[in-house]
Each structure stands twice: as structure tokens, then as C-alpha cells.
Amino acid sequence: MASRRRMLLKGCWSEFANALFMKCLLLRDLWQGWEDFSDESVSCNVQLKYVNRKFSNQYKATIGADFLTKEVQFEDRLFTLQIWDTAGQERFQSLGVAFYRGADCCVLVYDVNVMKSFDNLNNWREEFLIQASPSDPENFPFVVLGNKIDVDGGNSRVVSEKKAKAWCASKGNIPYFETSAKEGFNVEAAFQCIAKNALKNEPEEEICSQWIYLKVLRSTLEASSVID
Amino acid sequence: MSSDLSSSTSGDDPADPNHDSAPKTLEDQFASVALNVPENDAPASQESLNGVANGSLTDNNHRTEIESNERQGTAGGAEERIESNLEVEEVRESVERSVVWTRTISELEVEGPSSPSSSGYAGERGSTSASSGGSGIDGMGEDEIQEVRNDGSIDGVSDSPASWVPGKRHLDEDDASISWRKRKKHFFILSNSGKPIYSRYGDEHKLAGFSATLQAIISFVENGGDRVKLVRAGKHQVVFLVKGPIYLVCISCTEEPYESLRGQLELIYGQMILILTKSVNRCFEKNPKFDMTPLLGGTDVVFSSLIHSFSWDPATFLHAYTCLPLAYATRQAAGAILQDVADSGVLFAILMCKHKVVSLVGAQKASLHPDDMLLLANFVMSSESFRQATLTMLSLMSCFDDNFTSTSESFSPICLPRYNPMAFLYAYVHYFDVDTYLMLLTTSSDAFYHLKDCRIRIEMVLLKSNVLSEVQRSMLDGGMHVEDLPMDPSPRSGYLSPHLGQPRDSPERFRESYVGIGGPAGLWHFIYRSIFLDQYVSSELSPPINGPRQQKRLYRAYQKLYASMHDRGIGPHKTQFRRDENYVLLCWVTPDFELYAAFDPLADKALAIKTCNRVSQWVKDVENEIFLLGASPFSW
């Protein structure tokens, strides 16, 4: 029976998608002194130049999370990143598993000027692995961002790049980026890396042969109707 | 079907054994009318005199009722049967709105003759609530008028079936666009991880943030051990439907009832299952990251055409299908050959003309739900693939040995959600002409050549017995026209009503005198739904109900009526009479059928009731031609 027949596809699956979509969690502390910035969070700062943010403040107030959309071009493919930012709030805990469910990648952010925020990276990572319980935790695509390197010309910095990189290395070589969200420094590179890692991590999908058939049928027709 | 007849025609027969409680109320309600029928001529003037006197009295009562609502504000909640579960604010708003309308309506009602209070309806008005006036006025009127105003400017796209082109529109929009936010009705499908799957307007990926928000709202409430069904925000309703890992959301300011919007979400979910089966659930279980969007890529047309049909196809809320009117013998001939094929291992054989059934046959014990038929027909009609498959496909398909497509025929996996949501069936689809197509469903993926042979046999018989040309003719002639409603004042005398075609052929037609004003007694339109057959018949649209906007407005009114008649909270109702500035709407539910009728807003109530009796009689007289009889009963 063909209906019982299933196909395992690696890589092939994404060929069906014109554009790839990723759910991306942004985990961080609600830092002290955050208010120094003209905007209130990393994501908001990122947004000023890079991310398309809308109505975020209303969302955050009620649900405890902020949602952003970012498009990234990687090689010849367009990625849409759906960024879930808790803004370090406790309230997002009310979303529980739903917040973590189906995440394709996880961005851990700390403030290079605040030691506590760096110490907490471990907690955020552990929490993520418990709640999201990814099928392959060893290879789940994390990215660490050391943010606010621009503050006070770098004089108030307390977490060294070396220390941060050592921690990342100990956790399975998590890619590390130093960013200045305010100035947009290195942010694009970080998102590129996120897209690249998430693509590598793409799992094998078990797919009905009928789905493939339907998909081929449709794409052929789309093509033929263009010709017409 | 014989019980149908008795319930409506023997209104004056109290000893009808078939119905106990239900018809009793009916008889009460229609007793005065039924008695009036034979002595039609003489007491007519007396009746109308009564009507005017009593009518103005009731109108006065009615007006004070609503004015008092205004003063009390929230007290309106008690009166508002349909929207009684709203927040206080909402009710107050609607009462304020209804007050505006009250003036117009009272004026209308005073001018037009009203029903005698001696009719059972006077009492009924109280028990089916103020809905006869109050909630009919409320909201609906305002919305509809606004709709007329807005449709052109905001939707931007004409809804006229002729110019309506299926497919996704406004791809450039997202939730920041003013135009997107002004759209009157949004539909979204998303996964339980907040990934967008489908959006009626705008690009799904650009709506990622919005989709995440919807998921967050649903999860937020679920975490509290609760479920969110409906959120009201001003004029907007946000309706949620959770189907395992799939979330469906409708955001609408069309003032359609919650039940209707929810039903529409159910259909959208069913359409998705029809394309993919419920085994997508397993994909989500195994991998919560699963992204369904690529699977549905290219099916935008299927969803947009389904959503479009919510405003023109009564089947979307009646849960019944409709047949193309055909002579009994013609339909029999088609049924016979389909049956022949079904006996050879075909699960369902369906011959359709657009969305109307010509004939259909199921294998033993197999039954087809009307909603499945609606979704299947929508899938086939909206996918150009079934009409114009190309040669390119042939070579492409060679890698899928069990699936095959050629120029005028196609073979595609589909799933019937009500039949078996887990399994794929295979649909062989062949178009005989632009509108008429045959669907043969089977469980076997290797059946293509067998089904092709079946089709050739069917085609030969259909051509030989002229079924296809009859189908064409019926398409042109249409079905029941309100203008043709037989005038015979005594439908009970056992006469045989002429065939559907006959009055149309006869030289002196009644309808000439009604051109532009509908049928007798101001009857504009009706829908008759046979409960046993799961079929409905709708009269042809004719002036003053012409054009897609009037049609949409009328169907929305019917839909509201349907929802209120089937509201479980207040129990099923038997009859309802509403008058607003657009129509008089009359609904009559018996164990055998449901009749929805629209009249001129100035129509006389007693006459309208009488006309409904005549309509139900007329339908029964021609049921051989408008319904598919003897088909296996459909299971829910």
C-alpha cells in the first residue's frame, strides 16, 4: 500500500521550500542599567536598524514576550527568523513549554558589562534544554552574543572575550559574537551564523509519498501556468 | 418523505401521529393561517384590518421595549438572545446601535401591515425573544450597511463571482500595513509552536511575529487550564480553534455569529486534512519544529476559494449539499451507471456540475458527509490541475509509478476528513466539459487504469442517454424560481403540481407580473433543507436579490438565522420571524425539513407564513427533480 509507504528525506525536504522559516529564541537577563539605552532591550536595539518590529510593547506587557521578524539572506536562500524575546521577564514563564516548543535555534545574550548576566548563561542554556528537549541536544544550534561592547568605550567591561569564548568552547563550541546592538556592530554576522547553523541542523523528515507527489504536481502546474 | 408532507400540509389535523411535541407547536403557530387558507378571498380584508390595528399596537410595544433598553443599558442583555453572552460594554454598544435603527424600523412596520395578534406568532414573538425585532435590528443592519460601503474601498477586490479570481492577494501586506489591519475577515492557520502555516492576506513569513502572538495568547490561556474560544474587541471577534498541533484563528468584523465563524474554521481545517491527512499530527509529535508551509505550498487557491464560498455557498453553513435539477429519469440513468461502477470496487462515484450534484453512489456501507463533498468539490474546482494537466507532467510522473496524470484526467491522493482523516484515498477526476466532472474515489493507489476504464464506460452511457446534454440544459434553465411558485390556494387537495420545467415552458407564466419584485406575497428567496436527505434546494437568485452583494448579505442573514435556530443554549427553535430594514426572514424547522425564506421587508406576516406553507408543498411536489432520492443516507 502506497499510503503506508513513507520516505525519509534528508535535505531534500527543504528543496520544497522557497523560503525557510525558523523560530529563534532570544534568552537573556533583564539587566540593571538597561535603561541607559534609548531603547529598552537588545532586540529593540537590533530592531532599530535590522529587525522589523511592531507593536512589541503591547505584546510584552500582556504576554511577557516580544515577537520580531527578521529576514536573513544566506547563500541564495531567504530565511525568515521569528524571534521570541522574553526581554528577561519572569512573566514569559507563564507561556511555559509553549514558548520553547519547536524552536529551531536559541540565542543566548549577556551584557559584557554585567558579570551576573554572563553567569546566568548557563541557567538559560540548561533551562532551554529541559523545556525544549531537542532531539539532539549536543548539536542544537545555540549562539552566544556578548552585547553592549560599546558602553563607556569598553571601559566598564567585566567579562573578557577570552572568558566568554572559553565557556562557549566548553559547551560544544557554541559560536560567539561580540555585538553592539546599538550600533549594529556584528549583528548581521550573528544572524547569518544562526541561519547557517539551523540549516545544518535540519532533521530528516518522515514524509508520506503522497505529499511529495502533491507537491510535485503543484509545482509543475505552477510552472506550466507561467508558461501559458 | 411522506412525513414531510403531513407536517406542513395537515396543519389542521390534530391527530397527526407522526409528530408529537414538535408539530404541536407548529400547528399552534400556524393554526390560524391554515384555517384561513380555504376562505382566502372574503376574510382577507377583515384580516388586514385586524392586522393594521393590532400591528400598530405591537409596534408601539416594541418601540418602548427598546427605548427602555437604552435607558437601562445593560438590561439589553436579557433581550439580546443571540448575543447574551457578551461583555457588558458590547451589549451597551449594540443597544445604542439598535436604537438608531429602531426609528427606521418602527416607521417601516407602521406603514406595512402587520400580523394579527391572534396568530400563534404573537406569543411566539415573546418566547423566541425580542429577536423578532430587537436582535434582528441590532448589529446586523449596521454591519451590512457598512459592508456595502466598505466592500469596494477596503476589500479592493470585487466579490462578483464572474470577476472573482482565486488565489492569494495582497502578498505585500503584513501586520503593520494599514490596509491589512482594515481587512474585514482574516483567517490564519499556525502550528502550536507559533509558526505560520496559512494567512488569507499577506505573506505568512512576514506575519511571523503576529503568528507568534496568536500562539502566545492561546498558550497563555491553556496554561491556566482553560481554553480561549472567542475574544471580542470592539467590533472585532477573534475566534480560536485548536486541533491538536494545529491552531486556527479567524479575526472578523463582519458580525457573523461565533458559531458560524467557528464552523468556517472547522471547514478550513477539514480542507487542510483533505490535502494532507491528519498524519501531519505525527510529524509534529516527532518533530515540533516541523514546518508545514512547504507542504501546502501552491494550495492558496484552494483555501481562498473555500473562504470565498463562505459568502456565496449556503452549503458552508447548512451542512448539506445541493443537486442540479434534473428529470427523475435522467438522474436515475446517471445513478444506474455510477452504481454499476461502484460495484466494481470504486468507493464513491460522484458526477457533479460545478458545486451541484448530478448523481452520486457509494459502495456498500460507505457514506459521504456533505462537508466532505463540499471540500472535495472545492479542491477539484479550485485546482486548475484537474482541468488542464500538461504533458510535462507525464514525464515527471514516471518516477511515481502509482500516480499518473494526462491531459483531461487526473489521479490525485486526497483525504476525506469525515470519512477517514488518517488515510489517503485516490481520486480519479475527469472533466466532461467545463463544468461537469466525474470523481471516482478508491482506496487503491494502483487503480488508475481501472478507473479510466470505468470512466469510459460511464461516459458512453451518459452520452447515449443524453444525461450530459440534459445537465447543460439544466444549467441554463436553473431550478426553482420564486416567481413560479404555484398559486393554487388549496395545496392540500391532492393535485399534482407540474414538473419543474413545465411552467417555464407554458406561454402564460405567472412570473411576468412579478418581474423585479420577487414572487407572490413579496417572497424574494428561499432555502429548503431536507434533514433526512442532507440536501438543500435554494431558489434561483432573481431581482431584487441580484448581484453578489445582495446575495452575500442575504446568506449572512440566513446564516445568522441558522445559528440562532441551532443554538444549543436556548434549545432548538421551531419558528422564527424577523423583520428588519432589509427583509422579512422566516424560518421554520420541523423534524423533516428546515425552511428559510426571505420576503420584502414590508411583507405581511400572515401571508408570508401562508407562502412558506406553499413553498414547502411546492418543494415536495417537485422533489423527484430537485433532490437525489434513494441515495444511501448520509451519516454524521
Short mmCIF file of C-alpha atoms in Angstrom, two decimals, chain A residues 220-228, chain B residues 384 387-392:
data_model
loop_
_atom_site.label_atom_id
_atom_site.label_comp_id
_atom_site.label_asym_id
_atom_site.label_seq_id
_atom_site.Cartn_x
_atom_site.Cartn_y
_atom_site.Cartn_z
CA THR A 220 4.73 21.55 -12.14
CA LEU A 221 1.40 23.21 -12.65
CA GLU A 222 2.64 26.48 -11.32
CA ALA A 223 5.47 26.28 -13.79
CA SER A 224 3.21 25.34 -16.66
CA SER A 225 0.72 28.07 -15.92
CA VAL A 226 3.53 30.59 -16.02
CA ILE A 227 4.44 29.33 -19.45
CA ASP A 228 0.83 29.60 -20.57
CA GLU B 384 -6.61 24.16 -12.23
CA ARG B 387 -8.78 20.84 -15.62
CA GLN B 388 -5.60 21.29 -17.54
CA ALA B 389 -2.94 18.78 -16.81
CA THR B 390 0.03 19.01 -19.09
CA LEU B 391 2.30 16.69 -20.93
CA THR B 392 5.23 17.79 -18.82
#
